[in-house]
mmCIF file of C-alpha atoms in Angstrom:
data_model
loop_
_atom_site.group_PDB
_atom_site.id
_atom_site.type_symbol
_atom_site.label_atom_id
_atom_site.label_comp_id
_atom_site.label_asym_id
_atom_site.label_seq_id
_atom_site.Cartn_x
_atom_site.Cartn_y
_atom_site.Cartn_z
ATOM 1 C CA MET M 248 2.359 -17.238 24.886
ATOM 2 C CA LEU M 249 -0.393 -14.525 25.201
ATOM 3 C CA ILE M 250 -0.889 -11.528 22.850
ATOM 4 C CA ARG M 251 -2.342 -8.315 24.193
ATOM 5 C CA GLU M 252 -2.903 -4.704 23.612
ATOM 6 C CA ALA M 253 0.497 -2.984 24.065
ATOM 7 C CA THR M 254 0.639 -0.195 26.538
ATOM 8 C CA THR M 255 3.395 2.535 26.556
ATOM 9 C CA GLU M 256 4.877 0.620 29.514
ATOM 10 C CA ASP M 257 5.789 -2.208 27.012
ATOM 11 C CA TRP M 258 8.068 0.372 25.011
ATOM 12 C CA PRO M 259 11.290 -0.199 27.213
ATOM 13 C CA ALA M 260 10.734 -3.747 26.501
ATOM 14 C CA ILE M 261 10.107 -3.252 22.578
ATOM 15 C CA TRP M 262 12.648 -0.828 21.650
ATOM 16 C CA PRO M 263 15.986 -2.949 22.294
ATOM 17 C CA PHE M 264 14.726 -5.524 19.842
ATOM 18 C CA PHE M 265 12.704 -2.878 17.535
ATOM 19 C CA HIS M 266 16.031 -1.047 17.309
ATOM 20 C CA GLU M 267 18.490 -3.906 16.646
ATOM 21 C CA ILE M 268 15.950 -5.024 13.843
ATOM 22 C CA ILE M 269 15.715 -1.701 12.221
ATOM 23 C CA ALA M 270 19.653 -0.778 12.621
ATOM 24 C CA ALA M 271 20.592 -4.041 10.901
ATOM 25 C CA GLY M 272 18.590 -2.696 8.062
ATOM 26 C CA GLU M 273 17.628 -6.181 6.628
ATOM 27 C CA THR M 274 13.987 -6.571 6.764
ATOM 28 C CA LEU M 275 12.240 -3.120 7.084
ATOM 29 C CA THR M 276 11.846 0.001 5.102
ATOM 30 C CA TYR M 277 12.283 2.126 8.581
ATOM 31 C CA PRO M 278 15.418 4.453 8.805
ATOM 32 C CA THR M 279 18.223 2.463 10.156
ATOM 33 C CA ASP M 280 18.828 5.691 12.546
ATOM 34 C CA LEU M 281 15.458 6.116 13.768
ATOM 35 C CA GLY M 282 15.550 7.194 17.330
ATOM 36 C CA LYS M 283 13.852 5.960 20.386
ATOM 37 C CA GLU M 284 11.333 8.424 20.754
ATOM 38 C CA GLU M 285 10.427 9.093 17.143
ATOM 39 C CA ALA M 286 10.083 5.313 16.634
ATOM 40 C CA GLN M 287 7.739 4.981 19.437
ATOM 41 C CA GLY M 288 5.497 7.656 17.672
ATOM 42 C CA TRP M 289 5.689 5.341 14.537
ATOM 43 C CA TRP M 290 4.870 2.356 16.084
ATOM 44 C CA TYR M 291 2.001 3.254 18.448
ATOM 45 C CA VAL M 292 -0.733 3.879 15.832
ATOM 46 C CA ALA M 293 -4.071 5.507 16.950
ATOM 47 C CA ALA M 294 -7.177 3.741 17.360
ATOM 48 C CA PRO M 295 -9.166 1.925 15.547
ATOM 49 C CA ASN M 296 -5.646 0.803 14.550
ATOM 50 C CA ARG M 297 -3.960 -1.490 16.987
ATOM 51 C CA VAL M 298 -0.401 -2.351 18.352
ATOM 52 C CA VAL M 299 -0.172 -5.672 20.416
ATOM 53 C CA VAL M 300 2.653 -7.641 22.240
ATOM 54 C CA ALA M 301 3.253 -11.160 22.430
ATOM 55 C CA VAL M 302 4.247 -12.241 25.777
ATOM 56 C CA ASP M 303 5.446 -15.416 27.686
ATOM 57 C CA GLU M 304 4.121 -16.692 31.089
ATOM 58 C CA ALA M 305 6.295 -14.319 32.885
ATOM 59 C CA GLY M 306 5.133 -11.288 30.895
ATOM 60 C CA ALA M 307 8.164 -10.915 29.017
ATOM 61 C CA VAL M 308 7.596 -9.277 25.627
ATOM 62 C CA LEU M 309 8.580 -11.617 22.944
ATOM 63 C CA GLY M 310 7.268 -9.798 19.875
ATOM 64 C CA THR M 311 5.206 -6.890 18.589
ATOM 65 C CA ALA M 312 2.553 -6.262 15.900
ATOM 66 C CA LYS M 313 1.268 -2.966 14.374
ATOM 67 C CA MET M 314 -2.040 -3.535 12.698
ATOM 68 C CA ASN M 315 -3.705 -0.793 10.659
ATOM 69 C CA ARG M 316 -5.761 0.139 7.463
ATOM 70 C CA ASN M 317 -3.520 0.030 4.534
ATOM 71 C CA HIS M 318 -5.150 2.985 2.741
ATOM 72 C CA MET M 319 -7.394 5.623 3.349
ATOM 73 C CA GLY M 320 -10.896 6.528 1.620
ATOM 74 C CA ASN M 321 -12.153 4.279 -0.737
ATOM 75 C CA GLY M 322 -9.198 1.950 -0.041
ATOM 76 C CA SER M 323 -9.963 1.743 3.542
ATOM 77 C CA HIS M 324 -11.257 -1.717 3.510
ATOM 78 C CA VAL M 325 -7.623 -3.511 2.953
ATOM 79 C CA ALA M 326 -5.792 -4.010 6.272
ATOM 80 C CA SER M 327 -2.018 -4.155 6.866
ATOM 81 C CA ALA M 328 0.502 -5.094 9.513
ATOM 82 C CA THR M 329 3.888 -5.112 10.378
ATOM 83 C CA TYR M 330 5.715 -7.446 12.936
ATOM 84 C CA MET M 331 8.644 -7.332 14.955
ATOM 85 C CA VAL M 332 10.103 -10.204 16.902
ATOM 86 C CA ASP M 333 12.700 -10.340 19.341
ATOM 87 C CA PRO M 334 15.510 -12.167 17.657
ATOM 88 C CA ALA M 335 16.465 -14.017 20.815
ATOM 89 C CA HIS M 336 12.835 -15.777 20.447
ATOM 90 C CA SER M 337 13.195 -16.138 16.797
ATOM 91 C CA GLY M 338 11.853 -19.700 15.496
ATOM 92 C CA LYS M 339 9.561 -20.195 18.379
ATOM 93 C CA GLY M 340 6.403 -19.354 16.591
ATOM 94 C CA VAL M 341 5.825 -15.591 17.905
ATOM 95 C CA GLY M 342 5.903 -14.499 14.244
ATOM 96 C CA ARG M 343 3.128 -16.779 13.320
ATOM 97 C CA ALA M 344 1.083 -16.197 16.087
ATOM 98 C CA LEU M 345 1.218 -12.352 15.668
ATOM 99 C CA CYS M 346 0.322 -12.798 11.787
ATOM 100 C CA THR M 347 -2.562 -15.070 12.772
ATOM 101 C CA TYR M 348 -3.698 -12.789 15.268
ATOM 102 C CA SER M 349 -3.480 -9.974 13.077
ATOM 103 C CA VAL M 350 -5.531 -11.508 10.161
ATOM 104 C CA GLU M 351 -8.294 -12.590 12.797
ATOM 105 C CA TRP M 352 -8.412 -8.963 14.031
ATOM 106 C CA ALA M 353 -8.473 -7.532 10.291
ATOM 107 C CA ARG M 354 -11.342 -10.322 9.410
ATOM 108 C CA THR M 355 -13.458 -9.265 12.627
ATOM 109 C CA SER M 356 -12.862 -5.653 12.117
ATOM 110 C CA GLY M 357 -14.554 -5.913 8.758
ATOM 111 C CA PHE M 358 -11.624 -5.714 6.187
ATOM 112 C CA ARG M 359 -11.935 -7.530 2.923
ATOM 113 C CA ALA M 360 -8.345 -8.185 2.640
ATOM 114 C CA MET M 361 -4.922 -7.765 3.918
ATOM 115 C CA GLN M 362 -1.821 -6.337 2.217
ATOM 116 C CA PHE M 363 1.819 -6.029 2.900
ATOM 117 C CA ASN M 364 3.503 -3.266 0.792
ATOM 118 C CA ALA M 365 7.062 -4.060 1.360
ATOM 119 C CA VAL M 366 8.337 -7.519 2.016
ATOM 120 C CA VAL M 367 12.006 -7.674 1.462
ATOM 121 C CA GLU M 368 12.367 -10.486 -0.917
ATOM 122 C CA THR M 369 15.462 -11.665 0.723
ATOM 123 C CA ASN M 370 13.675 -12.301 4.247
ATOM 124 C CA THR M 371 12.696 -15.597 3.009
ATOM 125 C CA ARG M 372 11.279 -16.814 6.541
ATOM 126 C CA ALA M 373 8.750 -13.820 6.393
ATOM 127 C CA VAL M 374 7.803 -14.793 2.948
ATOM 128 C CA LYS M 375 7.374 -18.401 3.702
ATOM 129 C CA LEU M 376 5.133 -17.802 7.003
ATOM 130 C CA TYR M 377 3.223 -15.427 5.046
ATOM 131 C CA GLU M 378 2.634 -17.715 2.183
ATOM 132 C CA SER M 379 1.809 -20.638 4.593
ATOM 133 C CA LEU M 380 -0.934 -18.343 5.935
ATOM 134 C CA GLY M 381 -2.601 -18.014 2.559
ATOM 135 C CA PHE M 382 -0.825 -14.609 1.531
ATOM 136 C CA GLU M 383 0.432 -14.554 -2.069
ATOM 137 C CA VAL M 384 3.157 -12.129 -3.854
ATOM 138 C CA ILE M 385 1.061 -10.495 -6.213
ATOM 139 C CA GLY M 386 4.076 -8.239 -7.475
ATOM 140 C CA THR M 387 7.605 -7.254 -6.682
ATOM 141 C CA LEU M 388 9.380 -3.720 -7.321
ATOM 142 C CA PRO M 389 12.601 -4.423 -8.738
ATOM 143 C CA GLU M 390 15.490 -3.343 -6.452
ATOM 144 C CA GLY M 391 13.100 -1.414 -4.288
ATOM 145 C CA PHE M 392 15.316 -2.353 -1.289
ATOM 146 C CA ASN M 393 18.876 -1.591 -0.671
ATOM 147 C CA HIS M 394 19.979 -4.294 1.250
ATOM 148 C CA PRO M 395 23.206 -3.805 3.593
ATOM 149 C CA ALA M 396 24.885 -7.289 2.475
ATOM 150 C CA GLU M 397 22.761 -8.308 -0.666
ATOM 151 C CA GLY M 398 22.693 -4.994 -2.265
ATOM 152 C CA TYR M 399 19.584 -3.922 -4.315
ATOM 153 C CA VAL M 400 16.683 -6.475 -3.927
ATOM 154 C CA GLY M 401 12.908 -6.630 -4.806
ATOM 155 C CA LEU M 402 9.839 -5.550 -2.315
ATOM 156 C CA HIS M 403 7.111 -7.953 -2.605
ATOM 157 C CA ILE M 404 3.653 -6.613 -2.316
ATOM 158 C CA MET M 405 1.588 -9.559 -0.509
ATOM 159 C CA HIS M 406 -1.903 -9.791 -0.127
ATOM 160 C CA LYS M 407 -4.535 -12.144 1.370
ATOM 161 C CA ALA M 408 -8.286 -12.044 0.983
ATOM 162 C CA LEU M 409 -10.356 -12.274 3.929
#
């Protein structure tokens, strides 16, 4: 697996699983009816932020990550990231590779910490992954997310010092 900078030419490969994930409404706070063009504008952030893709040996996109500063001004020393892995490639280490990559990006870019603002507490695979990489739940917004099957569940704020 290779992780490289995403280009606009990658969007047609990203969009199908991006759409599937957000339309399910189970793991991200994005609008479930977000359209293709608007979604691309939300995902492709301007430098110094980054968007990367994980690709296999044939160049097929397996997942993507958006890495950015979490806050502006005097809080701009804290990074954040969002990950999407094609469900067809779930459980194969793509998410771990993207998360590890983003932590290293944040560290080498001079950020002092990473913070995830809205990790859905029922997304236990993501919570377990982040914890295994040194992130801690530092708070939970009770009923901060309306899960389509579970109802109102908490949103974790997760943090890792760099």
